[in-house]
Amino acid sequence: MRIQLFIGSLFSLFALFSCSKSTEHDQTNESIFTYNQPNPITSLDPAFARSQTNIWATSHLYDGLVRLDDNLEVQAALAQSWYISEDGLQYRFLLRDDVLFQKNEVFKNDEERRLKAQDVVASWNRIIDQDIDSPGSWIFNNRVADENPFVAEGDSVLVLNLKQAFPPMLQILTMPYCFVISEKAFQTYGKELMTKPVGTGAFALQTWKEGQVLSLKKNPDYWRTENGQQLPFLDRARVEFIADRKMAYLDLIKGNVDFINGIDGSFVNEVLTKDGNLKETLSSELIFSKSPYLNTEYLGFNLEKNSKALLDKRVRQALNYGFDRAKMLRTLRNNVGRPAQSGFIPYGLPGYDESQIGYSYNPDKAAELLKQSGFPNGQGLEPITIETNKDYLDLVTYIARQWEILGVQTKIEVFDSAELRERMAGGKAKVFRASWLADYPDAENYLTVFWGGNPAPPNYTRFQNQDFDDLYTQALRTTDEKLRIKLYKEMNQILIDEAPVIFLFYDETARFYRKRVSGLTPNAANLLNLETVRLNTPY
Amino acid sequence: MSSQQTSQWEAPESVVQKLLRWLFEVTPFILKRMLYGLVTLVLVVVIITSIIYIAPVDPARLTKGQRTDAASIELTRKKFGLDKPLPLQILSYINDVSPISFHNTSSDFKEKYQPLLSIPFGGTALAIKAPYLRDSYQRSGRRVIDILKEAIPKTLLLAVTSIFIASIIGIFLGVIASLKQNSWFDNLAVSLSVFGYSLPSYVSASILAIVFGFYLAHITGLNIQGDLYGYNDYTGEDYIVWKNLFLPALALGIRPVAIITQLTRSAMLDILSQDYIRTARAKGLKKFTIVFKHALRNALNPIVTAISGWFAALLAGAFFVEAVFNFKGLGWELINALMNYDRPLLLGAVLFAAVVFVLMNIIVDILYAIIDPQVSVGK
């Protein structure tokens, strides 16, 4: 009798579990595109769009005056045209007159929803407002005029006044920090804007449950069209937050998720061959897309305080020649990434030049340079300690083993990412693994990492070079695009010669998505543009 | 008790009197234990704040990123109160958490602390309030208490479910093993439970997730990971995904199963050899009645104690299982807070766990005193 009770309760338990509703895809024919973000969104307010997760989310909801196309060219967005004054100090934008903010309770009528220059002024003032305390304040600080940096002339002209010319300003304006929010919404919601976005973007917020789901629906009044068809094509988009990348990958295979970004050691060998192609067994279900990514990975040297040997540039050059980048990428990253053989400016960015010869594997030259610097076969050289986080331990170990073949004793210390960054900023790390991800697509953004006027960060290596600094100033003064690129290349050459870093590789984006997804275009800024995405076979 | 023997002439104590007397005896004990508990909680705050203070990471820099300038970081440090010396930081946190506290009646006083009662004198106010656990550094600056309010019920449900599953399986296995002592089933159950006990929960969780949530998913219909709450994009409704509770509960229950199996087995073996069981058998009672009605009932005592002990541990210790299954309960929040150096959230979560342990210990002690008259509450 009791045993029946036991068995009965077991069964009822199973019944309890199996009776949950299956509500995922079966209700309408609306297309819903689901992608995964391993890290939670912390805010939907563009003023806090610092992490990639926040950037993607805000870019679905908002637009800027200008945007980047897939070739990283600046294109018109909310501004239909613009004019930059001769001296580069004033930018005048003519706004589109057909843009409406997404429907929201703050608007009484459609006229209030119309985008006006005053909205842009309010949005950009928020970035430099100390009360808002935006992590993006650096984009305007010391660059825009102290008085009246942003001025609305009527409803449709916006004027941006700079303190001194800064040619990459237009690229900066494509950043999510510069997205335009509704002034009315800001006045109504204040800080609540982080959960109640009111933008002009292709999608409007349906719901955001922090760390659980972000659900977006099509903005029927979106201003952009493609070949006469209104965008976006998708009815809905949904973001899942599966922290474990392997689990997210398995959910992609199961079809619960349409898109994941990035590879991870936990599943890379299941999905990619060593040459970096999608495994045949998966090619009927998945698409793998790899494209340049504006991210340079490097090992930096602290040039302020370091052993005497590492302050000698010949030793740093020798170390740069002393390991095989191509082999490293093939064996450890399944060929995702390109060997950094042309300096610091990454592949995919104007200013990158393949013909600029940096470092490749050359053990003879490395040995020769070590000999010249007085450390033949590494004799007399103090052991080098590379500091890294655990994600790059395999890469660093590979390099260390190769350096040991040269005779250079190498140790590795693993730190937590945040702690490592703190050690880099405080100058405690002598040799460290780091990467520089573009904030905006201009080589200036990379070269500023070595500009003597910058503290650490971004100048983690404490690189000081008068020629470099002069060129930097000169490049920012010129409005001639070609000359500027030429100057950038010269600066890149100085970095190659002085070798303040070990150039590792130019990163590539690795994206996996299901076959039913089309219209997803890769871009070097690793943006996820959903406007033109379609789902071929709706569930 | 001796008092009853000497006062035979008086009317016997009523239930209410008994209860009152017992309460009178037990109250100082509870108060003392609560005081100890309070000291423990203060120590928790001191230790955790100090550890994070020593940790070579600046939470302000972590929230602001690589590109920001020194002035802006300083601003954030000030906002977080990190610019103050450590003892002050600890004191001000304890003041914030304490239900009775003193505060500067600055502009955001009411909004921040939401006091039930505040008696102002000068620029300061004595406030009576619910504990204020501050705002998270990372999570859009949300109130820690709100984050915990969402997470704790999920973990509670998970713990209850897993203890439930574990008790059923464990008692069942233990009884059978004791009845068939030294048989193959007994040996198997014992070795399995040793194995289960030594299996770390994150290993069992990963195995269960991949086997039942992926490879066998077409049969089981289970998800490889997932939160308790689902969201329907079309209707905008939340719903509870009960099946997402099953694998985490199972993974979490494996170790308790092992313990319960062993305990049940040894308790049953002990009792089955006793005289009254032999008498029952001699009376010709059914075996089922003997085992479940007479033996198991008496064997349950130590098992119930073990279960209540485990329950506290499960409530606070579901970290790895929650992380593997992306089940956003207390453990998941705690791990994330640790990774992001989110001190308020970390402190809030650990404090909650500490409160659970302190209360659980007090309750278990009182229960012992009730169950077993040999244990006196005064000791």
XYZ file of N, CA and C in Angstrom, chain A residues 207-360:
462
model
N 9.908 43.498 -23.870
C 10.186 43.278 -22.460
C 11.670 43.026 -22.259
N 12.155 43.418 -21.110
C 13.525 43.080 -20.740
C 13.501 42.567 -19.328
N 13.830 41.288 -19.187
C 13.983 40.719 -17.860
C 15.461 40.481 -17.685
N 16.014 41.267 -16.824
C 17.459 41.306 -16.697
C 18.054 39.916 -16.509
N 19.025 39.604 -17.360
C 19.711 38.321 -17.242
C 18.886 37.147 -17.708
N 17.646 37.382 -18.157
C 16.817 36.260 -18.582
C 16.434 36.356 -20.045
N 15.822 37.453 -20.419
C 15.416 37.567 -21.814
C 15.252 39.039 -22.182
N 15.579 39.333 -23.431
C 15.258 40.636 -23.996
C 14.388 40.343 -25.206
N 13.190 40.862 -25.206
C 12.268 40.576 -26.294
C 11.954 41.870 -27.032
N 12.193 41.849 -28.354
C 11.999 43.054 -29.153
C 10.962 42.785 -30.225
N 10.203 43.818 -30.573
C 9.300 43.650 -31.709
C 9.545 44.768 -32.718
N 9.172 44.446 -33.932
C 9.397 45.340 -35.061
C 8.813 46.729 -34.805
N 9.535 47.743 -35.214
C 9.022 49.109 -35.169
C 8.352 49.388 -36.518
N 7.030 49.422 -36.549
C 6.347 49.516 -37.852
C 6.601 50.848 -38.556
N 7.070 51.840 -37.811
C 7.303 53.160 -38.415
C 8.767 53.400 -38.716
N 9.559 52.330 -38.785
C 10.992 52.529 -38.985
C 11.254 53.263 -40.295
N 12.215 54.177 -40.273
C 12.414 55.076 -41.403
C 13.220 54.469 -42.545
N 13.977 53.397 -42.277
C 14.857 52.897 -43.342
C 14.123 51.938 -44.280
N 14.479 52.012 -45.547
C 13.942 51.066 -46.516
C 15.100 50.464 -47.291
N 14.841 49.311 -47.900
C 15.842 48.735 -48.791
C 15.119 48.319 -50.060
N 15.556 48.852 -51.187
C 14.903 48.616 -52.471
C 13.396 48.820 -52.384
N 13.012 49.885 -51.723
C 11.593 50.193 -51.641
C 10.837 49.395 -50.592
N 11.497 48.405 -49.985
C 10.819 47.614 -48.959
C 11.162 48.157 -47.587
N 10.152 48.234 -46.766
C 10.429 48.762 -45.435
C 11.168 47.745 -44.578
N 12.103 48.256 -43.824
C 12.849 47.427 -42.895
C 12.219 47.580 -41.508
N 12.463 46.700 -40.582
C 13.166 45.426 -40.734
C 12.248 44.336 -41.276
N 12.835 43.250 -41.737
C 12.032 42.139 -42.253
C 11.530 41.255 -41.117
N 12.289 41.200 -40.061
C 11.896 40.342 -38.937
C 10.711 40.947 -38.192
N 9.846 40.086 -37.666
C 8.768 40.576 -36.813
C 9.249 40.770 -35.377
N 10.113 39.856 -34.972
C 10.562 39.913 -33.591
C 12.012 39.464 -33.470
N 12.637 39.925 -32.414
C 13.974 39.433 -32.089
C 14.001 39.152 -30.603
N 14.828 38.198 -30.241
C 14.860 37.781 -28.839
C 16.303 37.477 -28.471
N 16.700 37.948 -27.315
C 18.059 37.679 -26.849
C 17.987 36.776 -25.630
N 18.710 35.652 -25.709
C 18.824 34.757 -24.556
C 20.140 35.049 -23.858
N 20.230 34.715 -22.604
C 21.465 34.970 -21.868
C 21.994 33.674 -21.267
N 22.589 32.857 -22.110
C 23.163 31.602 -21.628
C 24.643 31.862 -21.374
N 25.033 31.809 -20.127
C 26.389 32.226 -19.780
C 27.435 31.238 -20.276
N 27.109 29.963 -20.230
C 28.077 28.946 -20.624
C 28.053 28.786 -22.145
N 29.188 29.067 -22.769
C 29.207 29.086 -24.227
C 28.965 27.724 -24.849
N 29.403 26.696 -24.139
C 29.171 25.355 -24.660
C 27.671 25.042 -24.674
N 26.996 25.419 -23.605
C 25.554 25.192 -23.529
C 24.852 25.983 -24.639
N 25.312 27.197 -24.873
C 24.704 28.013 -25.923
C 24.904 27.342 -27.280
N 26.097 26.790 -27.469
C 26.376 26.104 -28.731
C 25.436 24.916 -28.910
N 25.253 24.134 -27.828
C 24.362 22.977 -27.924
C 22.922 23.423 -28.213
N 22.531 24.562 -27.656
C 21.194 25.077 -27.950
C 21.080 25.550 -29.398
N 22.185 25.981 -29.960
C 22.183 26.344 -31.381
C 21.955 25.088 -32.225
N 22.645 24.018 -31.858
C 22.474 22.762 -32.589
C 21.037 22.262 -32.463
N 20.472 22.405 -31.255
C 19.092 21.940 -31.049
C 18.086 22.827 -31.758
N 18.517 24.037 -32.152
C 17.601 24.933 -32.850
C 16.863 25.893 -31.936
N 17.222 25.906 -30.672
C 16.571 26.858 -29.764
C 17.095 28.272 -29.950
N 18.306 28.366 -30.505
C 18.949 29.659 -30.711
C 19.347 29.715 -32.178
N 19.211 30.886 -32.809
C 19.542 31.002 -34.230
C 20.973 31.450 -34.468
N 21.553 32.104 -33.497
C 22.828 32.756 -33.763
C 23.661 32.809 -32.488
N 24.940 32.439 -32.600
C 25.865 32.714 -31.499
C 27.111 33.363 -32.072
N 27.775 34.104 -31.239
C 28.948 34.861 -31.672
C 30.159 34.381 -30.893
N 31.250 34.137 -31.622
C 32.497 33.815 -30.941
C 32.710 32.328 -30.750
N 33.996 31.948 -30.659
C 34.311 30.548 -30.414
C 34.841 30.428 -29.002
N 34.833 29.209 -28.530
C 35.299 28.968 -27.177
C 35.973 27.599 -27.181
N 37.003 27.481 -26.387
C 37.746 26.226 -26.326
C 36.865 25.029 -26.034
N 35.721 25.267 -25.377
C 34.892 24.134 -24.968
C 34.189 23.453 -26.138
N 34.054 24.131 -27.254
C 33.376 23.454 -28.369
C 34.050 23.640 -29.719
N 35.134 24.390 -29.761
C 35.689 24.746 -31.073
C 36.055 23.510 -31.891
N 36.601 22.484 -31.240
C 37.022 21.320 -32.019
C 35.859 20.445 -32.453
N 34.693 20.665 -31.875
C 33.519 19.929 -32.324
C 32.967 20.542 -33.600
N 33.239 21.828 -33.795
C 32.522 22.521 -34.864
C 33.446 22.929 -36.012
N 34.716 23.169 -35.727
C 35.636 23.596 -36.776
C 36.743 22.578 -36.991
N 37.172 22.476 -38.245
C 38.368 21.682 -38.515
C 39.580 22.528 -38.129
N 40.751 21.903 -38.126
C 41.947 22.648 -37.748
C 42.233 23.797 -38.718
N 41.788 23.633 -39.972
C 42.012 24.709 -40.937
C 41.004 25.840 -40.773
N 40.063 25.655 -39.895
C 39.120 26.733 -39.655
C 37.890 26.672 -40.532
N 37.534 25.476 -41.002
C 36.283 25.348 -41.758
C 35.256 24.610 -40.924
N 33.987 24.859 -41.256
C 32.915 24.185 -40.542
C 32.980 22.695 -40.842
N 32.784 21.877 -39.830
C 32.816 20.423 -40.050
C 31.670 20.009 -40.959
N 31.939 19.025 -41.801
C 30.955 18.625 -42.817
C 29.631 18.193 -42.214
N 29.717 17.477 -41.086
C 28.488 16.955 -40.485
C 27.543 18.072 -40.072
N 28.079 19.260 -39.850
C 27.229 20.355 -39.376
C 26.776 21.267 -40.502
N 27.373 21.074 -41.704
C 27.146 22.069 -42.749
C 25.722 22.046 -43.283
N 24.959 21.000 -42.985
C 23.573 21.003 -43.440
C 22.702 21.868 -42.532
N 23.191 22.160 -41.331
C 22.370 22.903 -40.385
C 22.880 24.317 -40.150
N 24.206 24.463 -40.153
C 24.783 25.721 -39.697
C 25.527 26.456 -40.793
N 25.675 27.745 -40.597
C 26.543 28.555 -41.436
C 27.605 29.152 -40.520
N 28.838 29.087 -40.974
C 29.927 29.665 -40.208
C 30.454 30.860 -40.977
N 30.517 31.995 -40.330
C 31.012 33.169 -41.026
C 32.161 33.784 -40.246
N 33.246 34.012 -40.970
C 34.451 34.532 -40.352
C 34.809 35.805 -41.099
N 35.095 36.870 -40.377
C 35.459 38.101 -41.077
C 36.412 38.899 -40.201
N 37.125 39.860 -40.792
C 38.054 40.644 -39.985
C 37.326 41.324 -38.830
N 38.064 41.527 -37.765
C 37.488 42.108 -36.559
C 38.496 43.133 -36.066
N 38.048 44.342 -35.782
C 38.996 45.384 -35.397
C 39.486 45.164 -33.976
N 40.349 44.175 -33.844
C 40.865 43.835 -32.534
C 42.272 43.303 -32.704
N 43.245 43.964 -32.092
C 44.625 43.509 -32.178
C 45.025 42.911 -30.836
N 45.528 41.694 -30.895
C 45.972 41.021 -29.672
C 47.477 41.166 -29.563
N 47.944 41.490 -28.355
C 49.380 41.703 -28.216
C 49.877 41.333 -26.825
N 51.206 41.212 -26.717
C 51.840 41.137 -25.404
C 52.553 42.462 -25.223
N 52.242 43.179 -24.164
C 52.858 44.488 -23.974
C 54.027 44.415 -23.008
N 54.981 45.308 -23.200
C 56.090 45.459 -22.248
C 55.901 46.775 -21.507
N 56.101 46.757 -20.230
C 56.140 48.005 -19.488
C 57.498 48.652 -19.764
N 57.498 49.784 -20.456
C 58.763 50.390 -20.873
C 59.267 51.417 -19.866
N 58.526 51.582 -18.769
C 58.964 52.531 -17.764
C 59.833 51.816 -16.741
N 59.284 50.708 -16.267
C 60.012 49.923 -15.270
C 60.102 48.508 -15.800
N 61.312 48.075 -16.109
C 61.440 46.706 -16.581
C 62.894 46.308 -16.471
N 63.171 45.024 -16.724
C 64.567 44.599 -16.672
C 65.330 45.301 -17.794
N 66.614 45.461 -17.596
C 67.436 46.192 -18.552
C 67.336 45.571 -19.939
N 67.310 44.256 -19.963
C 67.277 43.563 -21.249
C 66.019 43.933 -22.034
N 64.857 43.949 -21.343
C 63.610 44.197 -22.066
C 63.473 45.658 -22.455
N 64.269 46.520 -21.854
C 64.256 47.914 -22.280
C 65.078 48.098 -23.560
N 65.832 47.082 -23.918
C 66.608 47.094 -25.167
C 65.709 46.624 -26.301
N 65.517 47.506 -27.289
C 64.534 47.141 -28.309
C 64.961 45.931 -29.132
N 66.300 45.658 -29.184
C 66.733 44.499 -29.968
C 66.219 43.202 -29.337
N 66.175 43.168 -28.006
C 65.640 41.971 -27.343
C 64.159 41.823 -27.669
N 63.439 42.940 -27.629
C 61.995 42.870 -27.921
C 61.764 42.451 -29.375
N 62.634 42.943 -30.263
C 62.517 42.526 -31.667
C 62.772 41.025 -31.801
N 63.835 40.575 -31.100
C 64.170 39.152 -31.153
C 62.982 38.307 -30.712
N 62.328 38.735 -29.618
C 61.181 37.973 -29.114
C 60.042 37.988 -30.135
N 59.921 39.108 -30.863
C 58.895 39.192 -31.890
C 59.138 38.218 -33.035
N 60.431 38.000 -33.332
C 60.760 37.053 -34.403
C 60.701 35.612 -33.906
N 60.640 35.446 -32.598
C 60.953 34.141 -32.014
C 59.836 33.132 -31.910
N 58.673 33.350 -32.496
C 57.640 32.309 -32.446
C 56.784 32.356 -33.699
N 56.165 31.231 -33.996
C 55.461 31.066 -35.262
C 53.971 31.408 -35.078
N 53.599 32.603 -35.536
C 52.221 33.053 -35.329
C 51.212 32.203 -36.102
N 51.580 31.861 -37.350
C 50.639 31.112 -38.187
C 50.336 29.757 -37.556
N 51.393 29.111 -37.055
C 51.204 27.798 -36.452
C 50.366 27.915 -35.168
N 50.657 28.984 -34.436
C 49.923 29.210 -33.196
C 48.420 29.334 -33.471
N 48.075 30.100 -34.505
C 46.661 30.304 -34.817
C 46.022 29.015 -35.323
N 46.822 28.261 -36.105
C 46.270 27.034 -36.669
C 45.996 26.023 -35.562
N 46.966 25.845 -34.672
C 46.808 24.788 -33.679
C 45.905 25.198 -32.522
N 45.939 26.449 -32.145
C 45.209 26.821 -30.928
C 43.905 27.560 -31.199
N 43.774 28.154 -32.369
C 42.543 28.916 -32.607
C 41.829 28.494 -33.886
N 42.152 27.310 -34.358
C 41.547 26.784 -35.575
C 41.500 27.832 -36.688
N 42.594 28.556 -36.796
C 42.764 29.553 -37.861
C 41.798 30.723 -37.798
N 41.194 30.954 -36.659
C 40.379 32.155 -36.529
C 41.314 33.270 -36.057
N 41.579 34.213 -36.922
C 42.553 35.262 -36.646
C 43.661 35.228 -37.685
N 44.314 36.381 -37.881
C 45.411 36.456 -38.848
C 46.675 36.854 -38.126
N 47.807 36.267 -38.507
C 49.069 36.639 -37.873
C 49.294 38.144 -37.986
N 49.690 38.778 -36.911
C 49.911 40.229 -36.934
C 51.307 40.499 -37.458
N 51.425 40.576 -38.772
C 52.737 40.743 -39.387
C 52.928 42.129 -39.961
N 51.977 43.039 -39.728
C 52.115 44.385 -40.285
C 51.853 45.455 -39.244
N 52.343 45.247 -38.059
C 52.221 46.290 -37.045
C 50.932 46.223 -36.257
N 50.578 47.360 -35.664
C 49.499 47.377 -34.683
C 48.132 47.622 -35.302
N 48.090 48.375 -36.423
C 46.800 48.668 -37.062
C 46.249 47.381 -37.663
N 45.039 46.973 -37.254
C 44.578 45.642 -37.663
C 44.094 45.588 -39.107
N 44.116 44.386 -39.609
C 43.553 44.064 -40.904
C 42.087 44.495 -40.922
N 41.680 45.173 -41.987
C 40.280 45.580 -42.091
C 40.086 47.061 -41.845
N 41.134 47.742 -41.409
C 41.005 49.156 -41.071
C 41.818 49.984 -42.067
N 41.282 51.130 -42.520
C 42.087 52.002 -43.376
C 43.364 52.389 -42.630
N 44.500 52.226 -43.299
C 45.767 52.456 -42.615
C 46.524 51.148 -42.473
N 45.781 50.038 -42.525
C 46.446 48.737 -42.549
C 47.036 48.536 -43.925
N 48.281 48.069 -43.979
C 48.933 47.874 -45.264
C 49.719 46.580 -45.199
N 49.296 45.625 -46.021
C 49.911 44.309 -45.988
C 51.389 44.373 -46.344
N 51.729 45.401 -47.175
C 53.120 45.485 -47.640
C 54.034 46.044 -46.553
N 53.439 46.514 -45.474
C 54.261 46.985 -44.366
C 54.777 45.759 -43.611
N 56.093 45.558 -43.670
C 56.644 44.306 -43.156
C 56.947 44.433 -41.668
N 56.254 43.660 -40.889
C 56.528 43.628 -39.456
C 57.293 42.373 -39.103
N 56.737 41.583 -38.209
C 57.460 40.408 -37.737
C 56.771 39.124 -38.155
N 57.619 38.185 -38.599
C 57.129 36.830 -38.796
C 58.180 35.893 -38.202
